[in-house]
């Protein structure tokens, strides 16, 4: 898919079947989850089309084309709602080789919510974000998730792992509270 705007900006999107992802085929990715999934949520048996490459430029002279390559793993399907749940893991690699690895919730009440992401350049990981989600149920059978806590840790370049054991890091946290009935943000 290729699109050119009236002002000369260009976007190119490439697709491939989800089962052709190198990440999905790799042995290092386990199908385990960070949450208890209901029996109705299972590994997706088939394949569907996913974005594998995205390239864009703004059309101005002297500006470089930007690009991202995507790999996916852990697709699941919810038999109860008869809907795909999505990928558990997505790796996005930019043209400079910087990789953002993101893990997403797949529980029906939290699905699609970012659980964590890590930004790495080679073996050095320098940013990690973790989000805590709370499922609210204002009326029986109707629920929605809200991000109640986000922690972002930035580490010095060259750090092997940017987690709570990192000695030189900056921590930024955001706590949120929401109205249980309407879901409106009350405090941040």
mmCIF file of C-alpha atoms in Angstrom:
data_model
loop_
_atom_site.group_PDB
_atom_site.id
_atom_site.type_symbol
_atom_site.label_atom_id
_atom_site.label_comp_id
_atom_site.label_asym_id
_atom_site.label_seq_id
_atom_site.Cartn_x
_atom_site.Cartn_y
_atom_site.Cartn_z
ATOM 1 C CA UNK A 1 0.000 0.000 0.000
ATOM 2 C CA UNK A 2 1.507 3.353 -1.035
ATOM 3 C CA UNK A 3 -0.039 6.783 -0.465
ATOM 4 C CA UNK A 4 1.213 10.189 -1.631
ATOM 5 C CA UNK A 5 -0.455 13.336 -0.320
ATOM 6 C CA UNK A 6 -1.027 16.552 -2.290
ATOM 7 C CA UNK A 7 1.950 18.128 -0.497
ATOM 8 C CA UNK A 8 4.315 15.275 -1.438
ATOM 9 C CA UNK A 9 4.408 13.280 1.793
ATOM 10 C CA UNK A 10 4.601 9.535 1.214
ATOM 11 C CA UNK A 11 3.601 6.521 3.310
ATOM 12 C CA UNK A 12 4.272 2.899 2.362
ATOM 13 C CA UNK A 13 2.745 0.014 4.339
ATOM 14 C CA UNK A 14 3.690 -3.622 3.774
ATOM 15 C CA UNK A 15 1.705 -6.595 5.086
ATOM 16 C CA UNK A 16 2.349 -10.319 5.601
ATOM 17 C CA UNK A 17 0.540 -13.256 7.236
ATOM 18 C CA UNK A 18 1.011 -13.258 11.018
ATOM 19 C CA UNK A 19 2.429 -16.791 11.048
ATOM 20 C CA UNK A 20 5.401 -15.664 8.901
ATOM 21 C CA UNK A 21 6.820 -13.450 11.650
ATOM 22 C CA UNK A 22 10.321 -14.502 12.726
ATOM 23 C CA UNK A 23 9.424 -13.612 16.317
ATOM 24 C CA UNK A 24 6.391 -15.903 16.276
ATOM 25 C CA UNK A 25 8.558 -18.754 15.050
ATOM 26 C CA UNK A 26 11.378 -18.175 17.539
ATOM 27 C CA UNK A 27 11.800 -20.620 20.382
ATOM 28 C CA UNK A 28 12.664 -17.931 22.952
ATOM 29 C CA UNK A 29 9.104 -16.639 23.111
ATOM 30 C CA UNK A 30 6.986 -18.661 25.511
ATOM 31 C CA UNK A 31 3.182 -18.620 25.288
ATOM 32 C CA UNK A 32 2.977 -17.954 29.027
ATOM 33 C CA UNK A 33 1.086 -14.925 30.236
ATOM 34 C CA UNK A 34 1.322 -12.502 33.112
ATOM 35 C CA UNK A 35 -2.347 -13.028 33.861
ATOM 36 C CA UNK A 36 -4.871 -15.799 34.363
ATOM 37 C CA UNK A 37 -6.743 -16.119 31.115
ATOM 38 C CA UNK A 38 -10.202 -17.675 30.976
ATOM 39 C CA UNK A 39 -10.502 -21.014 29.190
ATOM 40 C CA UNK A 40 -12.233 -19.272 26.285
ATOM 41 C CA UNK A 41 -8.984 -17.422 25.389
ATOM 42 C CA UNK A 42 -6.666 -19.710 23.455
ATOM 43 C CA UNK A 43 -3.791 -19.555 21.021
ATOM 44 C CA UNK A 44 -5.073 -18.388 17.659
ATOM 45 C CA UNK A 45 -5.044 -21.346 15.266
ATOM 46 C CA UNK A 46 -4.958 -19.473 11.983
ATOM 47 C CA UNK A 47 -3.219 -16.526 10.483
ATOM 48 C CA UNK A 48 -4.236 -13.027 9.480
ATOM 49 C CA UNK A 49 -2.578 -10.080 7.771
ATOM 50 C CA UNK A 50 -0.435 -7.766 9.896
ATOM 51 C CA UNK A 51 1.677 -4.688 9.156
ATOM 52 C CA UNK A 52 5.335 -5.729 8.781
ATOM 53 C CA UNK A 53 6.958 -2.560 7.457
ATOM 54 C CA UNK A 54 6.055 1.113 7.574
ATOM 55 C CA UNK A 55 8.023 3.813 5.728
ATOM 56 C CA UNK A 56 7.177 7.506 5.579
ATOM 57 C CA UNK A 57 8.609 10.834 4.527
ATOM 58 C CA UNK A 58 7.141 14.301 4.851
ATOM 59 C CA UNK A 59 7.952 15.280 1.254
ATOM 60 C CA UNK A 60 10.298 18.136 2.140
ATOM 61 C CA UNK A 61 13.777 18.142 0.619
ATOM 62 C CA UNK A 62 16.593 17.377 3.032
ATOM 63 C CA UNK A 63 14.511 15.228 5.391
ATOM 64 C CA UNK A 64 15.243 11.540 5.691
ATOM 65 C CA UNK A 65 12.712 8.787 5.179
ATOM 66 C CA UNK A 66 11.655 7.143 8.452
ATOM 67 C CA UNK A 67 10.916 3.442 8.790
ATOM 68 C CA UNK A 68 9.818 0.749 11.236
ATOM 69 C CA UNK A 69 9.813 -3.040 10.906
ATOM 70 C CA UNK A 70 7.334 -5.047 13.034
ATOM 71 C CA UNK A 71 7.459 -8.630 14.358
ATOM 72 C CA UNK A 72 4.646 -10.273 16.353
ATOM 73 C CA UNK A 73 4.165 -13.251 18.671
ATOM 74 C CA UNK A 74 1.478 -14.785 20.845
ATOM 75 C CA UNK A 75 -1.732 -14.177 18.913
ATOM 76 C CA UNK A 76 -4.813 -15.343 20.818
ATOM 77 C CA UNK A 77 -8.525 -15.710 20.152
ATOM 78 C CA UNK A 78 -11.487 -15.416 22.558
ATOM 79 C CA UNK A 79 -14.067 -18.112 21.796
ATOM 80 C CA UNK A 80 -16.650 -16.518 24.112
ATOM 81 C CA UNK A 81 -16.773 -13.198 22.240
ATOM 82 C CA UNK A 82 -15.674 -14.750 18.928
ATOM 83 C CA UNK A 83 -13.018 -12.086 18.517
ATOM 84 C CA UNK A 84 -9.258 -12.056 18.078
ATOM 85 C CA UNK A 85 -7.495 -10.825 21.200
ATOM 86 C CA UNK A 86 -4.392 -9.639 19.362
ATOM 87 C CA UNK A 87 -0.671 -10.183 19.763
ATOM 88 C CA UNK A 88 0.921 -10.630 23.172
ATOM 89 C CA UNK A 89 4.268 -9.278 21.968
ATOM 90 C CA UNK A 90 5.245 -6.734 19.304
ATOM 91 C CA UNK A 91 8.790 -5.737 18.384
ATOM 92 C CA UNK A 92 9.218 -2.521 16.386
ATOM 93 C CA UNK A 93 12.684 -1.826 14.954
ATOM 94 C CA UNK A 94 13.552 1.552 13.458
ATOM 95 C CA UNK A 95 16.117 2.284 10.732
ATOM 96 C CA UNK A 96 18.857 2.906 13.329
ATOM 97 C CA UNK A 97 18.313 -0.544 14.875
ATOM 98 C CA UNK A 98 16.553 0.688 18.035
ATOM 99 C CA UNK A 99 14.024 -1.946 19.147
ATOM 100 C CA UNK A 100 10.880 -1.341 21.202
ATOM 101 C CA UNK A 101 9.522 -4.599 22.618
ATOM 102 C CA UNK A 102 5.951 -4.264 23.894
ATOM 103 C CA UNK A 103 3.834 -6.777 25.816
ATOM 104 C CA UNK A 104 0.053 -6.413 25.728
ATOM 105 C CA UNK A 105 -2.645 -7.786 28.026
ATOM 106 C CA UNK A 106 -4.859 -10.469 26.538
ATOM 107 C CA UNK A 107 -7.412 -10.928 29.320
ATOM 108 C CA UNK A 108 -10.868 -9.991 27.956
ATOM 109 C CA UNK A 109 -11.228 -7.100 30.444
ATOM 110 C CA UNK A 110 -7.754 -5.678 29.821
ATOM 111 C CA UNK A 111 -6.984 -6.741 26.260
ATOM 112 C CA UNK A 112 -4.987 -4.388 24.137
ATOM 113 C CA UNK A 113 -3.681 -2.516 27.172
ATOM 114 C CA UNK A 114 0.096 -2.061 27.196
ATOM 115 C CA UNK A 115 1.530 -4.126 30.069
ATOM 116 C CA UNK A 116 5.165 -3.139 29.506
ATOM 117 C CA UNK A 117 7.598 -1.928 26.901
ATOM 118 C CA UNK A 118 11.363 -1.775 26.711
ATOM 119 C CA UNK A 119 13.535 0.332 24.418
ATOM 120 C CA UNK A 120 16.900 -1.232 23.487
ATOM 121 C CA UNK A 121 19.798 -0.423 21.196
ATOM 122 C CA UNK A 122 21.609 -3.704 20.649
ATOM 123 C CA UNK A 123 22.276 -5.323 24.036
ATOM 124 C CA UNK A 124 21.765 -2.012 25.849
ATOM 125 C CA UNK A 125 18.248 -1.313 27.165
ATOM 126 C CA UNK A 126 17.736 2.262 28.280
ATOM 127 C CA UNK A 127 14.004 2.720 28.890
ATOM 128 C CA UNK A 128 11.346 0.519 30.455
ATOM 129 C CA UNK A 129 7.672 1.398 30.946
ATOM 130 C CA UNK A 130 5.187 -0.627 32.994
ATOM 131 C CA UNK A 131 1.473 0.122 33.181
ATOM 132 C CA UNK A 132 -0.999 -1.194 35.742
ATOM 133 C CA UNK A 133 -4.576 -1.435 34.487
ATOM 134 C CA UNK A 134 -7.778 -1.674 36.515
ATOM 135 C CA UNK A 135 -10.961 -3.131 35.066
ATOM 136 C CA UNK A 136 -14.074 -1.240 36.137
ATOM 137 C CA UNK A 137 -17.583 -2.669 35.849
ATOM 138 C CA UNK A 138 -20.163 0.119 36.261
ATOM 139 C CA UNK A 139 -23.022 -2.236 35.382
ATOM 140 C CA UNK A 140 -23.090 -6.046 35.202
ATOM 141 C CA UNK A 141 -21.666 -7.288 31.918
ATOM 142 C CA UNK A 142 -20.175 -3.935 30.919
ATOM 143 C CA UNK A 143 -16.539 -3.342 31.823
ATOM 144 C CA UNK A 144 -13.704 -1.131 30.685
ATOM 145 C CA UNK A 145 -10.047 -0.812 31.635
ATOM 146 C CA UNK A 146 -8.204 2.289 32.739
ATOM 147 C CA UNK A 147 -4.436 2.794 33.208
ATOM 148 C CA UNK A 148 -4.188 3.513 36.935
ATOM 149 C CA UNK A 149 -0.391 3.566 37.233
ATOM 150 C CA UNK A 150 2.478 4.099 34.786
ATOM 151 C CA UNK A 151 6.149 3.824 35.740
ATOM 152 C CA UNK A 152 8.848 4.864 33.266
ATOM 153 C CA UNK A 153 12.477 4.146 34.076
ATOM 154 C CA UNK A 154 15.282 5.659 31.976
ATOM 155 C CA UNK A 155 18.760 4.202 32.368
ATOM 156 C CA UNK A 156 22.253 5.185 31.303
ATOM 157 C CA UNK A 157 23.281 3.969 27.838
ATOM 158 C CA UNK A 158 25.131 0.665 28.024
ATOM 159 C CA UNK A 159 22.888 -0.715 30.797
ATOM 160 C CA UNK A 160 22.200 -4.411 30.207
ATOM 161 C CA UNK A 161 18.733 -4.270 31.784
ATOM 162 C CA UNK A 162 16.704 -1.201 32.640
ATOM 163 C CA UNK A 163 14.759 -2.555 35.621
ATOM 164 C CA UNK A 164 14.616 -1.951 39.381
ATOM 165 C CA UNK A 165 18.169 -3.353 39.767
ATOM 166 C CA UNK A 166 19.688 -0.659 37.525
ATOM 167 C CA UNK A 167 21.954 1.514 39.682
ATOM 168 C CA UNK A 168 21.819 4.726 37.651
ATOM 169 C CA UNK A 169 18.311 5.380 36.473
ATOM 170 C CA UNK A 170 15.611 8.038 36.514
ATOM 171 C CA UNK A 171 12.125 6.995 37.566
ATOM 172 C CA UNK A 172 8.956 8.825 36.548
ATOM 173 C CA UNK A 173 5.613 7.610 37.858
ATOM 174 C CA UNK A 174 2.023 8.639 37.220
ATOM 175 C CA UNK A 175 -0.898 7.552 39.402
ATOM 176 C CA UNK A 176 -4.455 8.025 38.131
ATOM 177 C CA UNK A 177 -7.902 7.628 39.630
ATOM 178 C CA UNK A 178 -11.127 7.315 37.656
ATOM 179 C CA UNK A 179 -14.816 7.690 38.392
ATOM 180 C CA UNK A 180 -16.119 4.104 38.724
ATOM 181 C CA UNK A 181 -19.442 4.898 37.036
ATOM 182 C CA UNK A 182 -18.424 7.122 34.111
ATOM 183 C CA UNK A 183 -14.738 6.240 33.694
ATOM 184 C CA UNK A 184 -13.788 9.925 33.679
ATOM 185 C CA UNK A 185 -10.317 10.807 34.934
ATOM 186 C CA UNK A 186 -10.557 12.303 38.428
ATOM 187 C CA UNK A 187 -6.932 12.788 39.382
ATOM 188 C CA UNK A 188 -3.491 12.425 37.837
#
